[in-house]
Short mmCIF file of C-alpha atoms in Angstrom, two decimals:
data_model
loop_
_atom_site.label_atom_id
_atom_site.label_comp_id
_atom_site.label_asym_id
_atom_site.label_seq_id
_atom_site.Cartn_x
_atom_site.Cartn_y
_atom_site.Cartn_z
CA MET A 1 23.51 -24.39 6.95
CA THR A 2 21.61 -25.47 3.84
CA VAL A 3 18.60 -26.51 5.85
CA ARG A 4 18.58 -23.19 7.69
CA ARG A 5 18.66 -21.10 4.52
CA LYS A 6 15.83 -23.14 3.03
CA SER A 7 13.67 -22.74 6.11
CA ARG A 8 14.32 -19.00 6.08
CA ARG A 9 13.70 -18.37 2.43
CA ALA A 10 11.04 -20.72 1.11
CA PRO A 11 7.93 -19.88 3.17
CA LEU A 12 8.15 -16.08 3.17
CA PRO A 13 7.20 -15.03 -0.40
CA PHE A 14 4.27 -17.44 -0.46
CA ALA A 15 3.12 -16.38 3.01
CA ARG A 16 3.22 -12.69 2.13
CA ARG A 17 1.29 -13.25 -1.10
CA LEU A 18 -1.29 -15.29 0.78
CA ILE A 19 -1.77 -12.50 3.33
CA GLN A 20 -2.15 -9.98 0.49
CA VAL A 21 -4.87 -12.11 -1.12
CA TYR A 22 -6.65 -12.63 2.21
CA ALA A 23 -6.60 -8.88 2.88
CA ALA A 24 -8.04 -8.07 -0.57
CA VAL A 25 -10.82 -10.64 -0.12
CA LEU A 26 -11.67 -9.53 3.41
CA TYR A 27 -11.73 -5.85 2.45
CA ASN A 28 -14.21 -6.66 -0.33
CA ALA A 29 -16.20 -9.48 1.21
CA HIS A 30 -19.60 -7.99 0.35
CA ALA A 31 -20.08 -10.17 -2.74
CA ARG A 32 -23.73 -9.17 -2.96
CA GLY A 33 -22.64 -5.65 -3.87
CA PHE A 34 -20.98 -6.88 -7.06
CA ALA A 35 -24.08 -8.88 -7.97
CA GLU A 36 -26.44 -5.95 -7.42
CA GLY A 37 -24.17 -3.11 -8.51
CA ARG A 38 -24.70 -1.33 -5.20
CA ILE A 39 -22.38 0.02 -2.51
CA TYR A 40 -22.56 -1.52 0.95
CA THR A 41 -23.68 1.12 3.48
CA GLY A 42 -23.99 -0.97 6.63
CA PRO A 43 -22.51 -0.23 10.06
CA LEU A 44 -19.03 -1.54 9.16
CA LYS A 45 -18.60 1.36 6.72
CA SER A 46 -17.99 3.64 9.69
CA ALA A 47 -14.71 1.79 10.30
CA CYS A 48 -11.53 1.92 8.21
CA VAL A 49 -9.43 -0.92 6.84
CA PRO A 50 -5.64 -0.39 7.10
CA GLY A 51 -4.82 -0.44 3.36
CA LEU A 52 -6.00 1.58 0.39
CA ASN A 53 -9.38 0.21 -0.71
CA CYS A 54 -12.06 2.37 -2.30
CA TYR A 55 -15.17 3.11 -0.23
CA SER A 56 -17.23 2.99 -3.43
CA CYS A 57 -16.17 -0.51 -4.42
CA PRO A 58 -19.38 -2.60 -4.45
CA GLY A 59 -17.68 -5.23 -2.32
CA ALA A 60 -16.04 -2.92 0.20
CA VAL A 61 -17.16 -3.68 3.76
CA ALA A 62 -15.40 -0.71 5.37
CA ALA A 63 -14.07 2.73 4.53
CA CYS A 64 -10.76 3.67 2.94
CA PRO A 65 -8.48 5.43 5.46
CA LEU A 66 -7.30 7.95 2.87
CA GLY A 67 -10.84 8.91 1.89
CA ALA A 68 -11.82 9.06 5.57
CA LEU A 69 -8.88 11.38 6.25
CA GLN A 70 -9.97 13.81 3.52
CA ASN A 71 -13.57 13.76 4.74
CA ALA A 72 -12.43 14.34 8.32
CA VAL A 73 -10.30 17.31 7.29
CA ALA A 74 -13.19 18.82 5.31
CA SER A 75 -15.67 18.18 8.13
CA SER A 76 -13.43 19.79 10.72
CA ALA A 77 -13.23 22.91 8.55
CA SER A 78 -16.87 23.14 7.50
CA LYS A 79 -18.63 21.94 10.66
CA GLY A 80 -16.00 22.41 13.34
CA ARG A 81 -15.99 18.68 14.09
CA PRO A 82 -12.43 17.41 14.45
CA GLY A 83 -12.01 13.92 13.02
CA PHE A 84 -10.65 12.38 16.20
CA TYR A 85 -11.66 8.86 15.18
CA VAL A 86 -9.94 9.00 11.80
CA CYS A 87 -6.82 10.62 13.19
CA GLY A 88 -6.76 8.09 16.01
CA ILE A 89 -7.16 5.05 13.78
CA LEU A 90 -4.49 6.27 11.35
CA LEU A 91 -2.18 6.95 14.27
CA LEU A 92 -2.86 3.46 15.60
CA PHE A 93 -2.21 1.82 12.21
CA GLY A 94 0.97 3.84 11.79
CA LEU A 95 2.34 3.13 15.26
CA LEU A 96 1.56 -0.59 15.05
CA PHE A 97 2.36 -1.46 11.45
CA GLY A 98 3.82 1.51 9.56
CA ARG A 99 4.40 0.69 5.90
CA MET A 100 4.20 -3.03 6.53
CA ILE A 101 0.54 -2.40 5.67
CA CYS A 102 1.73 -1.48 2.16
CA GLY A 103 3.65 -4.72 1.77
CA PHE A 104 1.11 -7.10 3.29
CA ALA A 105 -2.38 -5.58 3.43
CA CYS A 106 -2.97 -3.34 0.41
CA PRO A 107 -5.00 -4.69 -2.54
CA MET A 108 -3.57 -2.01 -4.84
CA GLY A 109 -0.07 -3.15 -3.95
CA LEU A 110 -0.98 -6.75 -4.75
CA LEU A 111 -2.37 -5.77 -8.15
CA GLN A 112 0.75 -3.81 -9.05
CA GLU A 113 3.04 -6.68 -8.08
CA LEU A 114 1.07 -9.14 -10.21
CA ILE A 115 1.16 -6.83 -13.24
CA TYR A 116 4.91 -6.35 -12.77
CA LYS A 117 5.34 -10.08 -13.36
CA ILE A 118 4.32 -9.63 -17.02
CA PRO A 119 7.54 -10.15 -19.03
CA LEU A 120 8.72 -7.62 -21.57
CA PRO A 121 9.00 -8.79 -25.20
CA GLY A 122 12.34 -9.40 -26.88
CA GLY A 123 14.15 -10.08 -23.65
CA TRP A 124 14.10 -6.40 -22.64
CA LYS A 125 15.09 -5.74 -19.06
CA LYS A 126 12.90 -3.74 -16.73
CA PRO A 127 14.46 -0.57 -15.36
CA LYS A 128 15.76 -0.71 -11.81
CA LYS A 129 15.50 1.98 -9.17
CA ASN A 130 17.71 4.95 -9.85
CA ARG A 131 18.16 8.63 -9.08
CA LEU A 132 14.99 9.50 -11.00
CA THR A 133 12.78 7.05 -9.09
CA ARG A 134 14.23 8.24 -5.79
CA GLY A 135 13.35 11.79 -6.75
CA LEU A 136 9.84 10.79 -7.80
CA SER A 137 9.32 9.10 -4.44
CA TRP A 138 8.88 12.57 -2.92
CA VAL A 139 5.83 13.30 -5.10
CA LYS A 140 3.52 11.30 -2.84
CA TYR A 141 4.40 13.55 0.10
CA ALA A 142 3.40 16.58 -1.94
CA LEU A 143 0.14 14.84 -2.89
CA LEU A 144 -0.50 14.06 0.78
CA ALA A 145 0.00 17.70 1.75
CA VAL A 146 -1.93 19.25 -1.16
CA PHE A 147 -4.64 16.81 -2.27
CA ALA A 148 -5.31 14.91 0.96
CA ILE A 149 -5.05 17.80 3.42
CA ALA A 150 -4.79 21.33 1.99
CA LEU A 151 -7.50 21.16 -0.70
CA PRO A 152 -10.06 19.30 1.45
CA LEU A 153 -9.40 21.89 4.17
CA LEU A 154 -9.81 24.80 1.75
CA TYR A 155 -13.03 23.47 0.24
CA GLY A 156 -14.28 22.58 3.71
CA LEU A 157 -13.87 26.20 4.79
CA ARG A 158 -16.04 27.14 1.81
CA ARG A 159 -18.69 24.64 2.98
CA THR A 160 -18.19 22.55 -0.17
CA PRO A 161 -16.41 19.39 1.07
CA LEU A 162 -14.16 17.82 -1.55
CA PRO A 163 -12.01 14.68 -1.23
CA ALA A 164 -9.56 16.03 -3.81
CA PHE A 165 -7.26 13.02 -4.17
CA CYS A 166 -10.18 10.61 -4.49
CA LYS A 167 -11.96 12.81 -7.03
CA TRP A 168 -9.08 13.78 -9.30
CA ILE A 169 -6.29 11.23 -8.96
CA CYS A 170 -6.90 7.96 -7.13
CA PRO A 171 -6.64 5.06 -9.65
CA ALA A 172 -7.92 2.61 -7.03
CA GLY A 173 -11.21 4.50 -6.91
CA THR A 174 -11.59 4.27 -10.67
CA LEU A 175 -10.68 0.59 -10.83
CA GLU A 176 -12.49 -0.68 -7.74
CA GLY A 177 -15.41 1.73 -7.55
CA ALA A 178 -16.28 3.57 -10.74
CA LEU A 179 -15.74 0.81 -13.31
CA PRO A 180 -17.66 -2.00 -11.51
CA LEU A 181 -20.57 0.34 -10.83
CA LEU A 182 -20.68 1.80 -14.35
CA LEU A 183 -20.42 -1.60 -16.02
CA HIS A 184 -23.28 -3.10 -14.03
CA PRO A 185 -26.51 -3.33 -16.11
CA ALA A 186 -28.57 -1.83 -13.30
CA ASN A 187 -26.65 1.46 -13.28
CA GLY A 188 -27.59 3.05 -16.58
CA ASP A 189 -28.40 6.28 -14.74
CA LEU A 190 -24.77 6.49 -13.56
CA ARG A 191 -23.40 6.02 -17.08
CA ALA A 192 -25.41 9.04 -18.19
CA LEU A 193 -23.43 11.16 -15.70
CA VAL A 194 -19.98 10.25 -17.01
CA GLY A 195 -17.98 13.35 -17.88
CA GLY A 196 -14.54 14.81 -18.18
CA THR A 197 -13.45 13.91 -14.64
CA PHE A 198 -14.06 10.22 -15.27
CA VAL A 199 -12.18 10.39 -18.57
CA TRP A 200 -9.22 12.07 -16.84
CA LYS A 201 -9.18 9.48 -14.07
CA GLY A 202 -9.42 6.71 -16.66
CA ILE A 203 -6.26 8.09 -18.26
CA VAL A 204 -4.52 8.17 -14.88
CA LEU A 205 -5.55 4.57 -14.20
CA ALA A 206 -4.39 3.39 -17.62
CA ALA A 207 -1.05 5.17 -17.20
CA VAL A 208 -0.48 3.60 -13.78
CA LEU A 209 -1.39 0.09 -14.98
CA VAL A 210 0.90 0.34 -18.01
CA LEU A 211 3.72 1.70 -15.86
CA CYS A 212 3.29 -1.28 -13.52
CA VAL A 213 4.56 -3.55 -16.28
CA PHE A 214 7.88 -1.70 -16.32
CA VAL A 215 8.28 -0.36 -12.76
CA PHE A 216 7.74 -2.17 -9.47
CA ARG A 217 4.73 -0.70 -7.60
CA PRO A 218 4.84 2.79 -9.18
CA PHE A 219 1.65 4.03 -7.52
CA CYS A 220 2.91 3.07 -4.06
CA ARG A 221 6.33 4.58 -4.66
CA PHE A 222 5.39 7.82 -6.39
CA LEU A 223 1.72 8.70 -5.88
CA CYS A 224 0.11 7.15 -2.80
CA PRO A 225 -0.51 9.64 0.04
CA LEU A 226 -1.44 6.81 2.40
CA GLY A 227 1.97 5.23 1.91
CA ALA A 228 3.54 8.64 2.50
CA LEU A 229 1.58 8.97 5.74
CA TYR A 230 2.56 5.51 6.99
CA GLY A 231 6.16 6.22 5.98
CA LEU A 232 6.30 8.94 8.63
CA PHE A 233 6.08 6.17 11.25
CA ALA A 234 8.99 4.16 9.80
CA LYS A 235 11.33 4.64 12.76
CA ILE A 236 8.77 4.12 15.52
CA ALA A 237 6.30 1.51 14.22
CA LEU A 238 6.06 -1.55 16.46
CA LEU A 239 6.14 -4.07 13.60
CA GLY A 240 8.71 -3.99 10.82
CA VAL A 241 12.02 -5.04 9.34
CA ARG A 242 15.01 -4.19 11.52
CA ILE A 243 18.81 -4.31 11.16
CA ASP A 244 21.10 -5.53 13.92
CA ARG A 245 23.97 -3.08 13.49
CA ASP A 246 26.31 -5.32 15.49
CA LYS A 247 25.96 -8.02 12.83
CA CYS A 248 25.65 -5.79 9.72
CA ALA A 249 28.76 -5.71 7.50
CA ASP A 250 27.47 -2.88 5.26
CA CYS A 251 27.82 -5.14 2.22
CA GLY A 252 24.86 -3.48 0.46
CA ALA A 253 23.18 -6.76 -0.54
CA CYS A 254 19.90 -5.73 1.11
CA ALA A 255 19.75 -2.41 -0.74
CA LYS A 256 20.59 -4.15 -4.01
CA VAL A 257 17.77 -6.69 -3.74
CA CYS A 258 15.24 -4.11 -2.54
CA PRO A 259 12.81 -3.25 -5.37
CA VAL A 260 11.76 0.16 -3.95
CA ASP A 261 13.66 3.37 -3.26
CA THR A 262 15.07 2.62 0.16
CA LYS A 263 18.38 3.99 1.33
CA ALA A 264 18.36 1.69 4.36
CA VAL A 265 16.24 -1.26 5.42
CA GLY A 266 13.13 -0.08 7.26
CA ASP A 267 13.25 3.57 6.16
CA ARG A 268 10.28 5.64 4.98
CA GLU A 269 10.28 4.03 1.51
CA CYS A 270 10.54 0.44 2.73
CA VAL A 271 7.29 -1.51 2.20
CA HIS A 272 8.61 -4.41 4.29
CA CYS A 273 8.37 -7.03 1.56
CA CYS A 274 11.06 -8.90 3.55
CA ARG A 275 13.21 -9.88 0.55
CA CYS A 276 16.22 -8.57 2.45
CA VAL A 277 15.65 -10.93 5.39
CA SER A 278 16.60 -14.04 3.43
CA ILE A 279 19.33 -12.40 1.34
CA CYS A 280 21.43 -11.21 4.29
CA ALA A 281 24.44 -13.54 4.63
CA HIS A 282 25.26 -12.16 8.08
CA GLY A 283 21.87 -12.76 9.69
CA ALA A 284 21.57 -9.09 10.53
CA ILE A 285 18.00 -8.49 9.30
CA SER A 286 14.85 -9.63 11.08
CA VAL A 287 11.15 -8.91 11.20
CA LYS A 288 10.33 -7.78 14.72
CA ALA A 289 7.40 -6.70 16.84
CA GLY A 290 9.10 -4.56 19.43
CA LYS A 291 11.78 -6.78 20.94
CA ILE A 292 10.15 -10.00 19.72
CA THR A 293 11.69 -11.54 16.60
CA LEU A 294 9.00 -12.86 14.24
CA LEU A 295 11.24 -13.84 11.35
CA GLY A 296 15.02 -13.92 11.14
CA PRO A 297 18.11 -15.97 11.98
CA GLU A 298 16.81 -16.90 15.43
CA THR A 299 13.43 -18.18 14.23
CA ALA A 300 15.04 -19.90 11.22
CA GLY A 301 17.40 -21.74 13.53
CA ARG A 302 14.53 -22.94 15.69
CA ARG A 303 12.61 -24.18 12.64
CA ALA A 304 15.66 -25.93 11.22
CA LYS A 305 16.28 -27.65 14.56
CA GLY A 306 12.68 -28.81 14.62
CA GLU A 307 12.96 -30.22 11.09
CA ARG A 308 16.14 -32.18 11.96
CA THR A 309 14.51 -33.69 15.01
#
């Protein structure tokens, strides 16, 4: 029993963190862009990565799906060109991975988790999820509807395309795109254009980063329209954390250990960090791809048997 619990628990956190780091590096593999202070505009930029990663980051090798969605909405309104590619790729990501993208393949999620590790002075305890955080979790759905769809559509009809969320809210755009470009010595002309919008977005970024010290992944939980979109696929995504109801004892241990605002494992708020897999004493929780178990009691048993032999 001891060997099985060790084989189930030890590798997972490290493996997930490693995948997060790999994703962040691969999304921003154009190192030359950071050196030159220029955005990559090659053929790969016509494709989207799964997670939130700013198009304007000097290292970004592909487009951000949230920015692409806003541009597609605006283009369909202004030019009558439906964004079939963007809708198709988002549908594909959602059906295959759902919010597991948030837990494993989002650089902004990785950054927030690392900041959350900063301890509070004086032994203060960080607030846990509560009724307020659960209420705030609905804000991202409003932002998806208004800033990622309605406003781009409205401005597109006026022939003035506007990616509203990217322009007025997105902290990832400020951190990954605006700041590296503005701080590069070659971009003095860009610094001359800084105005009130950049100041406002700087305040939003600072607020999110400070809040990360106290609250686990606040941007993902409260503000990210992409997470809201992927959350709509929670029940039908191929890959994700699943509960075997025949084994579940409804003890509540999984909900207690979960750092986000889930009501049940694998629901729309679950980012599939997989903490619940190792905490379940009844072996009821697994990571599955369809009917194939990728991580859970069955795979742990096979690994343990291999270690004993």
